[in-house]
Amino acid sequence: MAGITANKTKFTWDSYDVVDLLSISGPSVSVATIDTTAISISDANPAKTYKKGIIDNGDLSVDIAWQPAVAGYNTLAGSVDGSVASWEILWSDGSETSGNGILTGFTPTGSLDDKVTASLSIKVTGAVSWPT
């Protein structure tokens, strides 16, 4: 079975279609574990026991080729204000991953003889909708 590629993948933040997408990383999903081992365990070969804790949908990182003259990009920079907004990744095969998050960072970077890029750092809040 062939996998999808990142080519033609699209990202939307708060209804704004982010253009010049370079990379996406995340969301980084993990689940906490709660130690349920009793200190009175009397088995011959005692072993720790655990139960599921709360799911943390982690962070999402998006890198773009930044163009300061594009008004929407400056809107992104101004969105680092603690507000919760929706995001969506439309994968190249037409499936989507979506959720809500807080834009916690907008970092432009440039160097000699290279394009200027910007990294968006997003803390995912709540559930994530994955392709089924």
mmCIF file of N, CA, C and O in Angstrom, residues 29-119:
data_model
loop_
_atom_site.group_PDB
_atom_site.id
_atom_site.type_symbol
_atom_site.label_atom_id
_atom_site.label_comp_id
_atom_site.label_asym_id
_atom_site.label_seq_id
_atom_site.Cartn_x
_atom_site.Cartn_y
_atom_site.Cartn_z
ATOM 1 N N VAL A 29 0.522 13.122 20.193
ATOM 2 C CA VAL A 29 -0.443 12.563 21.136
ATOM 3 C C VAL A 29 0.241 11.635 22.134
ATOM 4 O O VAL A 29 1.073 10.809 21.761
ATOM 5 N N SER A 30 -0.140 11.785 23.401
ATOM 6 C CA SER A 30 0.348 10.869 24.441
ATOM 7 C C SER A 30 -0.754 10.710 25.490
ATOM 8 O O SER A 30 -1.697 11.497 25.538
ATOM 9 N N VAL A 31 -0.629 9.695 26.291
ATOM 10 C CA VAL A 31 -1.586 9.481 27.371
ATOM 11 C C VAL A 31 -0.815 9.290 28.672
ATOM 12 O O VAL A 31 0.209 8.611 28.707
ATOM 13 N N ALA A 32 -1.305 9.922 29.712
ATOM 14 C CA ALA A 32 -0.696 9.763 31.026
ATOM 15 C C ALA A 32 -1.058 8.380 31.579
ATOM 16 O O ALA A 32 -2.074 7.798 31.200
ATOM 17 N N THR A 33 -0.209 7.864 32.435
ATOM 18 C CA THR A 33 -0.519 6.608 33.124
ATOM 19 C C THR A 33 -0.530 6.871 34.618
ATOM 20 O O THR A 33 0.251 7.685 35.136
ATOM 21 N N ILE A 34 -1.418 6.200 35.305
ATOM 22 C CA ILE A 34 -1.562 6.356 36.751
ATOM 23 C C ILE A 34 -1.162 5.041 37.406
ATOM 24 O O ILE A 34 -1.713 3.979 37.091
ATOM 25 N N ASP A 35 -0.203 5.111 38.288
ATOM 26 C CA ASP A 35 0.278 3.929 38.999
ATOM 27 C C ASP A 35 -0.796 3.486 39.988
ATOM 28 O O ASP A 35 -1.208 4.244 40.863
ATOM 29 N N THR A 36 -1.283 2.257 39.828
ATOM 30 C CA THR A 36 -2.321 1.714 40.709
ATOM 31 C C THR A 36 -1.799 0.565 41.567
ATOM 32 O O THR A 36 -2.579 -0.179 42.158
ATOM 33 N N THR A 37 -0.490 0.430 41.644
ATOM 34 C CA THR A 37 0.106 -0.650 42.422
ATOM 35 C C THR A 37 -0.190 -0.446 43.905
ATOM 36 O O THR A 37 -0.009 0.648 44.443
ATOM 37 N N ALA A 38 -0.646 -1.506 44.559
ATOM 38 C CA ALA A 38 -0.912 -1.453 45.998
ATOM 39 C C ALA A 38 0.341 -1.869 46.764
ATOM 40 O O ALA A 38 1.054 -2.790 46.358
ATOM 41 N N ILE A 39 0.612 -1.172 47.856
ATOM 42 C CA ILE A 39 1.812 -1.524 48.623
ATOM 43 C C ILE A 39 1.664 -2.842 49.369
ATOM 44 O O ILE A 39 2.639 -3.416 49.823
ATOM 45 N N SER A 40 0.442 -3.336 49.452
ATOM 46 C CA SER A 40 0.220 -4.606 50.151
ATOM 47 C C SER A 40 0.289 -5.806 49.199
ATOM 48 O O SER A 40 -0.123 -6.901 49.557
ATOM 49 N N ILE A 41 0.847 -5.610 48.014
ATOM 50 C CA ILE A 41 0.906 -6.677 47.019
ATOM 51 C C ILE A 41 1.643 -7.888 47.608
ATOM 52 O O ILE A 41 2.675 -7.755 48.250
ATOM 53 N N SER A 42 1.063 -9.058 47.427
ATOM 54 C CA SER A 42 1.659 -10.257 48.033
ATOM 55 C C SER A 42 1.957 -11.342 47.005
ATOM 56 O O SER A 42 2.236 -12.478 47.382
ATOM 57 N N ASP A 43 1.900 -11.006 45.727
ATOM 58 C CA ASP A 43 2.211 -11.987 44.691
ATOM 59 C C ASP A 43 3.661 -12.435 44.819
ATOM 60 O O ASP A 43 4.524 -11.699 45.314
ATOM 61 N N ALA A 44 3.929 -13.636 44.368
ATOM 62 C CA ALA A 44 5.304 -14.158 44.390
ATOM 63 C C ALA A 44 6.201 -13.327 43.480
ATOM 64 O O ALA A 44 7.383 -13.137 43.767
ATOM 65 N N ASN A 45 5.645 -12.862 42.348
ATOM 66 C CA ASN A 45 6.384 -12.015 41.406
ATOM 67 C C ASN A 45 5.607 -10.712 41.217
ATOM 68 O O ASN A 45 4.917 -10.535 40.216
ATOM 69 N N PRO A 46 5.710 -9.806 42.183
ATOM 70 C CA PRO A 46 4.906 -8.580 42.103
ATOM 71 C C PRO A 46 5.292 -7.725 40.892
ATOM 72 O O PRO A 46 6.447 -7.714 40.480
ATOM 73 N N ALA A 47 4.315 -7.075 40.356
ATOM 74 C CA ALA A 47 4.536 -6.190 39.214
ATOM 75 C C ALA A 47 3.653 -4.959 39.373
ATOM 76 O O ALA A 47 2.534 -5.044 39.891
ATOM 77 N N LYS A 48 4.148 -3.839 38.952
ATOM 78 C CA LYS A 48 3.376 -2.611 39.007
ATOM 79 C C LYS A 48 2.169 -2.715 38.082
ATOM 80 O O LYS A 48 2.220 -3.371 37.052
ATOM 81 N N THR A 49 1.101 -2.023 38.458
ATOM 82 C CA THR A 49 -0.094 -1.957 37.621
ATOM 83 C C THR A 49 -0.420 -0.488 37.346
ATOM 84 O O THR A 49 -0.090 0.393 38.135
ATOM 85 N N TYR A 50 -1.057 -0.264 36.212
ATOM 86 C CA TYR A 50 -1.370 1.099 35.782
ATOM 87 C C TYR A 50 -2.766 1.169 35.190
ATOM 88 O O TYR A 50 -3.320 0.164 34.747
ATOM 89 N N LYS A 51 -3.318 2.383 35.178
ATOM 90 C CA LYS A 51 -4.536 2.639 34.416
ATOM 91 C C LYS A 51 -4.323 3.897 33.599
ATOM 92 O O LYS A 51 -3.401 4.681 33.853
ATOM 93 N N LYS A 52 -5.189 4.054 32.634
ATOM 94 C CA LYS A 52 -5.098 5.176 31.701
ATOM 95 C C LYS A 52 -5.425 6.481 32.407
ATOM 96 O O LYS A 52 -6.367 6.571 33.186
ATOM 97 N N GLY A 53 -4.624 7.503 32.090
ATOM 98 C CA GLY A 53 -4.891 8.848 32.574
ATOM 99 C C GLY A 53 -5.502 9.689 31.465
ATOM 100 O O GLY A 53 -6.199 9.172 30.585
ATOM 101 N N ILE A 54 -5.190 10.954 31.467
ATOM 102 C CA ILE A 54 -5.759 11.893 30.501
ATOM 103 C C ILE A 54 -4.895 11.964 29.244
ATOM 104 O O ILE A 54 -3.667 11.968 29.318
ATOM 105 N N ILE A 55 -5.562 12.026 28.093
ATOM 106 C CA ILE A 55 -4.863 12.167 26.812
ATOM 107 C C ILE A 55 -4.396 13.608 26.662
ATOM 108 O O ILE A 55 -5.128 14.555 26.943
ATOM 109 N N ASP A 56 -3.158 13.776 26.231
ATOM 110 C CA ASP A 56 -2.597 15.092 25.933
ATOM 111 C C ASP A 56 -2.277 15.110 24.438
ATOM 112 O O ASP A 56 -1.451 14.331 23.971
ATOM 113 N N ASN A 57 -2.959 15.957 23.695
ATOM 114 C CA ASN A 57 -2.736 16.030 22.252
ATOM 115 C C ASN A 57 -1.543 16.897 21.883
ATOM 116 O O ASN A 57 -1.299 17.160 20.708
ATOM 117 N N GLY A 58 -0.793 17.318 22.868
ATOM 118 C CA GLY A 58 0.522 17.902 22.666
ATOM 119 C C GLY A 58 0.573 19.170 21.846
ATOM 120 O O GLY A 58 -0.245 20.068 21.982
ATOM 121 N N ASP A 59 1.563 19.207 20.982
ATOM 122 C CA ASP A 59 1.866 20.403 20.208
ATOM 123 C C ASP A 59 1.838 20.124 18.715
ATOM 124 O O ASP A 59 1.985 18.990 18.279
ATOM 125 N N LEU A 60 1.670 21.187 17.981
ATOM 126 C CA LEU A 60 1.673 21.159 16.530
ATOM 127 C C LEU A 60 2.635 22.248 16.081
ATOM 128 O O LEU A 60 2.602 23.369 16.601
ATOM 129 N N SER A 61 3.529 21.913 15.175
ATOM 130 C CA SER A 61 4.492 22.881 14.659
ATOM 131 C C SER A 61 4.321 22.975 13.151
ATOM 132 O O SER A 61 4.248 21.962 12.463
ATOM 133 N N VAL A 62 4.225 24.200 12.659
ATOM 134 C CA VAL A 62 4.033 24.447 11.230
ATOM 135 C C VAL A 62 5.093 25.436 10.772
ATOM 136 O O VAL A 62 5.244 26.501 11.372
ATOM 137 N N ASP A 63 5.826 25.083 9.735
ATOM 138 C CA ASP A 63 6.834 25.973 9.162
ATOM 139 C C ASP A 63 6.354 26.462 7.799
ATOM 140 O O ASP A 63 5.871 25.675 6.990
ATOM 141 N N ILE A 64 6.514 27.776 7.584
ATOM 142 C CA ILE A 64 6.071 28.395 6.347
ATOM 143 C C ILE A 64 7.189 29.264 5.775
ATOM 144 O O ILE A 64 8.092 29.689 6.489
ATOM 145 N N ALA A 65 7.101 29.528 4.470
ATOM 146 C CA ALA A 65 7.955 30.548 3.853
ATOM 147 C C ALA A 65 7.254 31.871 4.126
ATOM 148 O O ALA A 65 6.146 32.110 3.656
ATOM 149 N N TRP A 66 7.854 32.719 4.951
ATOM 150 C CA TRP A 66 7.190 33.931 5.427
ATOM 151 C C TRP A 66 7.381 35.088 4.473
ATOM 152 O O TRP A 66 8.485 35.330 3.982
ATOM 153 N N GLN A 67 6.285 35.788 4.226
ATOM 154 C CA GLN A 67 6.296 36.966 3.371
ATOM 155 C C GLN A 67 5.627 38.100 4.158
ATOM 156 O O GLN A 67 4.405 38.148 4.238
ATOM 157 N N PRO A 68 6.400 38.986 4.746
ATOM 158 C CA PRO A 68 5.839 40.048 5.588
ATOM 159 C C PRO A 68 4.795 40.916 4.883
ATOM 160 O O PRO A 68 3.912 41.457 5.535
ATOM 161 N N ALA A 69 4.874 41.043 3.569
ATOM 162 C CA ALA A 69 3.923 41.886 2.844
ATOM 163 C C ALA A 69 2.546 41.240 2.706
ATOM 164 O O ALA A 69 1.580 41.908 2.344
ATOM 165 N N VAL A 70 2.436 39.938 2.997
ATOM 166 C CA VAL A 70 1.147 39.261 2.907
ATOM 167 C C VAL A 70 0.387 39.516 4.213
ATOM 168 O O VAL A 70 0.817 39.099 5.288
ATOM 169 N N ALA A 71 -0.743 40.219 4.110
ATOM 170 C CA ALA A 71 -1.486 40.652 5.294
ATOM 171 C C ALA A 71 -1.845 39.500 6.226
ATOM 172 O O ALA A 71 -1.781 39.626 7.434
ATOM 173 N N GLY A 72 -2.237 38.371 5.679
ATOM 174 C CA GLY A 72 -2.629 37.240 6.513
ATOM 175 C C GLY A 72 -1.501 36.738 7.396
ATOM 176 O O GLY A 72 -1.731 36.282 8.517
ATOM 177 N N TYR A 73 -0.277 36.828 6.907
ATOM 178 C CA TYR A 73 0.860 36.378 7.710
ATOM 179 C C TYR A 73 1.051 37.266 8.929
ATOM 180 O O TYR A 73 1.392 36.799 10.007
ATOM 181 N N ASN A 74 0.835 38.561 8.765
ATOM 182 C CA ASN A 74 0.944 39.453 9.911
ATOM 183 C C ASN A 74 -0.205 39.217 10.885
ATOM 184 O O ASN A 74 -0.047 39.407 12.089
ATOM 185 N N THR A 75 -1.346 38.781 10.372
ATOM 186 C CA THR A 75 -2.456 38.395 11.233
ATOM 187 C C THR A 75 -2.055 37.193 12.080
ATOM 188 O O THR A 75 -2.385 37.120 13.264
ATOM 189 N N LEU A 76 -1.322 36.248 11.479
ATOM 190 C CA LEU A 76 -0.836 35.097 12.250
ATOM 191 C C LEU A 76 0.048 35.557 13.401
ATOM 192 O O LEU A 76 -0.105 35.101 14.529
ATOM 193 N N ALA A 77 0.977 36.453 13.120
ATOM 194 C CA ALA A 77 1.874 36.952 14.163
ATOM 195 C C ALA A 77 1.078 37.608 15.284
ATOM 196 O O ALA A 77 1.399 37.439 16.465
ATOM 197 N N GLY A 78 0.015 38.313 14.939
ATOM 198 C CA GLY A 78 -0.822 38.968 15.939
ATOM 199 C C GLY A 78 -1.733 38.023 16.693
ATOM 200 O O GLY A 78 -2.358 38.404 17.679
ATOM 201 N N SER A 79 -1.813 36.770 16.229
ATOM 202 C CA SER A 79 -2.680 35.781 16.881
ATOM 203 C C SER A 79 -2.038 35.139 18.101
ATOM 204 O O SER A 79 -2.647 34.303 18.746
ATOM 205 N N VAL A 80 -0.815 35.507 18.421
ATOM 206 C CA VAL A 80 -0.159 34.975 19.615
ATOM 207 C C VAL A 80 -0.669 35.798 20.793
ATOM 208 O O VAL A 80 0.007 36.681 21.318
ATOM 209 N N ASP A 81 -1.925 35.516 21.174
ATOM 210 C CA ASP A 81 -2.566 36.300 22.233
ATOM 211 C C ASP A 81 -3.289 35.431 23.256
ATOM 212 O O ASP A 81 -4.016 35.933 24.103
ATOM 213 N N GLY A 82 -3.108 34.122 23.161
ATOM 214 C CA GLY A 82 -3.739 33.222 24.126
ATOM 215 C C GLY A 82 -5.135 32.770 23.751
ATOM 216 O O GLY A 82 -5.744 31.978 24.461
ATOM 217 N N SER A 83 -5.657 33.251 22.626
ATOM 218 C CA SER A 83 -6.999 32.858 22.186
ATOM 219 C C SER A 83 -6.993 31.449 21.615
ATOM 220 O O SER A 83 -6.033 31.033 20.965
ATOM 221 N N VAL A 84 -8.085 30.738 21.833
ATOM 222 C CA VAL A 84 -8.260 29.410 21.245
ATOM 223 C C VAL A 84 -8.873 29.581 19.861
ATOM 224 O O VAL A 84 -9.823 30.344 19.686
ATOM 225 N N ALA A 85 -8.297 28.900 18.879
ATOM 226 C CA ALA A 85 -8.809 28.949 17.509
ATOM 227 C C ALA A 85 -8.789 27.543 16.920
ATOM 228 O O ALA A 85 -8.118 26.647 17.430
ATOM 229 N N SER A 86 -9.506 27.359 15.834
ATOM 230 C CA SER A 86 -9.538 26.055 15.168
ATOM 231 C C SER A 86 -8.378 25.935 14.185
ATOM 232 O O SER A 86 -7.891 26.940 13.661
ATOM 233 N N TRP A 87 -7.934 24.702 13.965
ATOM 234 C CA TRP A 87 -6.920 24.417 12.956
ATOM 235 C C TRP A 87 -7.343 23.168 12.205
ATOM 236 O O TRP A 87 -8.138 22.365 12.702
ATOM 237 N N GLU A 88 -6.804 23.041 10.994
ATOM 238 C CA GLU A 88 -7.138 21.878 10.162
ATOM 239 C C GLU A 88 -5.960 21.574 9.244
ATOM 240 O O GLU A 88 -5.369 22.470 8.661
ATOM 241 N N ILE A 89 -5.647 20.286 9.160
ATOM 242 C CA ILE A 89 -4.672 19.807 8.192
ATOM 243 C C ILE A 89 -5.449 19.004 7.166
ATOM 244 O O ILE A 89 -6.125 18.038 7.521
ATOM 245 N N LEU A 90 -5.393 19.412 5.920
ATOM 246 C CA LEU A 90 -6.014 18.662 4.825
ATOM 247 C C LEU A 90 -4.882 17.938 4.111
ATOM 248 O O LEU A 90 -4.058 18.560 3.443
ATOM 249 N N TRP A 91 -4.817 16.633 4.325
ATOM 250 C CA TRP A 91 -3.739 15.822 3.766
ATOM 251 C C TRP A 91 -3.922 15.659 2.259
ATOM 252 O O TRP A 91 -5.020 15.836 1.727
ATOM 253 N N SER A 92 -2.858 15.285 1.588
ATOM 254 C CA SER A 92 -2.867 15.203 0.125
ATOM 255 C C SER A 92 -3.840 14.159 -0.416
ATOM 256 O O SER A 92 -4.223 14.225 -1.571
ATOM 257 N N ASP A 93 -4.268 13.211 0.422
ATOM 258 C CA ASP A 93 -5.233 12.203 -0.037
ATOM 259 C C ASP A 93 -6.681 12.624 0.211
ATOM 260 O O ASP A 93 -7.607 11.856 -0.009
ATOM 261 N N GLY A 94 -6.886 13.856 0.713
ATOM 262 C CA GLY A 94 -8.232 14.361 0.953
ATOM 263 C C GLY A 94 -8.731 14.152 2.373
ATOM 264 O O GLY A 94 -9.768 14.692 2.744
ATOM 265 N N SER A 95 -8.025 13.376 3.191
ATOM 266 C CA SER A 95 -8.440 13.192 4.576
ATOM 267 C C SER A 95 -7.990 14.401 5.398
ATOM 268 O O SER A 95 -7.154 15.188 4.958
ATOM 269 N N GLU A 96 -8.591 14.554 6.584
ATOM 270 C CA GLU A 96 -8.234 15.709 7.390
ATOM 271 C C GLU A 96 -8.068 15.359 8.861
ATOM 272 O O GLU A 96 -8.670 14.417 9.367
ATOM 273 N N THR A 97 -7.218 16.136 9.509
ATOM 274 C CA THR A 97 -7.013 16.085 10.946
ATOM 275 C C THR A 97 -7.307 17.490 11.444
ATOM 276 O O THR A 97 -6.842 18.471 10.845
ATOM 277 N N SER A 98 -8.103 17.614 12.509
ATOM 278 C CA SER A 98 -8.480 18.952 12.949
ATOM 279 C C SER A 98 -8.659 19.011 14.457
ATOM 280 O O SER A 98 -8.800 17.988 15.128
ATOM 281 N N GLY A 99 -8.669 20.217 14.967
ATOM 282 C CA GLY A 99 -8.874 20.434 16.390
ATOM 283 C C GLY A 99 -8.811 21.918 16.705
ATOM 284 O O GLY A 99 -8.944 22.767 15.821
ATOM 285 N N ASN A 100 -8.581 22.206 17.969
ATOM 286 C CA ASN A 100 -8.442 23.579 18.439
ATOM 287 C C ASN A 100 -7.079 23.737 19.088
ATOM 288 O O ASN A 100 -6.483 22.754 19.539
ATOM 289 N N GLY A 101 -6.608 24.964 19.149
ATOM 290 C CA GLY A 101 -5.321 25.190 19.772
ATOM 291 C C GLY A 101 -5.094 26.648 20.107
ATOM 292 O O GLY A 101 -5.890 27.517 19.765
ATOM 293 N N ILE A 102 -3.978 26.875 20.782
ATOM 294 C CA ILE A 102 -3.542 28.212 21.132
ATOM 295 C C ILE A 102 -2.219 28.446 20.415
ATOM 296 O O ILE A 102 -1.277 27.654 20.576
ATOM 297 N N LEU A 103 -2.155 29.495 19.606
ATOM 298 C CA LEU A 103 -0.909 29.838 18.928
ATOM 299 C C LEU A 103 0.015 30.438 19.982
ATOM 300 O O LEU A 103 -0.220 31.533 20.487
ATOM 301 N N THR A 104 1.044 29.680 20.362
ATOM 302 C CA THR A 104 1.930 30.086 21.448
ATOM 303 C C THR A 104 3.219 30.726 20.951
ATOM 304 O O THR A 104 3.974 31.281 21.744
ATOM 305 N N GLY A 105 3.481 30.624 19.646
ATOM 306 C CA GLY A 105 4.700 31.225 19.133
ATOM 307 C C GLY A 105 4.656 31.440 17.640
ATOM 308 O O GLY A 105 4.052 30.669 16.897
ATOM 309 N N PHE A 106 5.278 32.533 17.209
ATOM 310 C CA PHE A 106 5.444 32.858 15.792
ATOM 311 C C PHE A 106 6.870 33.367 15.663
ATOM 312 O O PHE A 106 7.210 34.429 16.191
ATOM 313 N N THR A 107 7.732 32.581 15.015
ATOM 314 C CA THR A 107 9.158 32.902 14.981
ATOM 315 C C THR A 107 9.679 32.991 13.551
ATOM 316 O O THR A 107 9.925 31.967 12.914
ATOM 317 N N PRO A 108 9.863 34.217 13.027
ATOM 318 C CA PRO A 108 10.494 34.359 11.721
ATOM 319 C C PRO A 108 11.998 34.095 11.837
ATOM 320 O O PRO A 108 12.626 34.424 12.843
ATOM 321 N N THR A 109 12.561 33.481 10.798
ATOM 322 C CA THR A 109 13.987 33.180 10.760
ATOM 323 C C THR A 109 14.494 33.428 9.346
ATOM 324 O O THR A 109 13.846 33.047 8.378
ATOM 325 N N GLY A 110 15.652 34.033 9.251
ATOM 326 C CA GLY A 110 16.259 34.251 7.938
ATOM 327 C C GLY A 110 17.763 34.190 8.045
ATOM 328 O O GLY A 110 18.338 34.442 9.093
ATOM 329 N N SER A 111 18.386 33.832 6.951
ATOM 330 C CA SER A 111 19.846 33.822 6.905
ATOM 331 C C SER A 111 20.292 34.222 5.500
ATOM 332 O O SER A 111 19.513 34.214 4.550
ATOM 333 N N LEU A 112 21.556 34.549 5.390
ATOM 334 C CA LEU A 112 22.136 34.988 4.136
ATOM 335 C C LEU A 112 21.901 33.962 3.031
ATOM 336 O O LEU A 112 22.082 32.765 3.247
ATOM 337 N N ASP A 113 21.473 34.419 1.873
ATOM 338 C CA ASP A 113 21.244 33.563 0.708
ATOM 339 C C ASP A 113 20.210 32.461 0.937
ATOM 340 O O ASP A 113 20.339 31.349 0.417
ATOM 341 N N ASP A 114 19.200 32.752 1.733
ATOM 342 C CA ASP A 114 18.142 31.767 1.957
ATOM 343 C C ASP A 114 16.817 32.514 2.148
ATOM 344 O O ASP A 114 16.804 33.710 2.433
ATOM 345 N N LYS A 115 15.721 31.811 1.982
ATOM 346 C CA LYS A 115 14.410 32.422 2.160
ATOM 347 C C LYS A 115 14.151 32.668 3.647
ATOM 348 O O LYS A 115 14.745 32.023 4.512
ATOM 349 N N VAL A 116 13.249 33.595 3.915
ATOM 350 C CA VAL A 116 12.814 33.851 5.282
ATOM 351 C C VAL A 116 11.667 32.887 5.577
ATOM 352 O O VAL A 116 10.737 32.741 4.781
ATOM 353 N N THR A 117 11.753 32.214 6.708
ATOM 354 C CA THR A 117 10.714 31.279 7.110
ATOM 355 C C THR A 117 10.133 31.739 8.443
ATOM 356 O O THR A 117 10.663 32.632 9.098
ATOM 357 N N ALA A 118 9.047 31.122 8.832
ATOM 358 C CA ALA A 118 8.467 31.369 10.146
ATOM 359 C C ALA A 118 7.942 30.052 10.680
ATOM 360 O O ALA A 118 7.406 29.233 9.928
ATOM 361 N N SER A 119 8.110 29.859 11.973
ATOM 362 C CA SER A 119 7.589 28.669 12.647
ATOM 363 C C SER A 119 6.403 29.079 13.505
ATOM 364 O O SER A 119 6.489 30.049 14.270
#
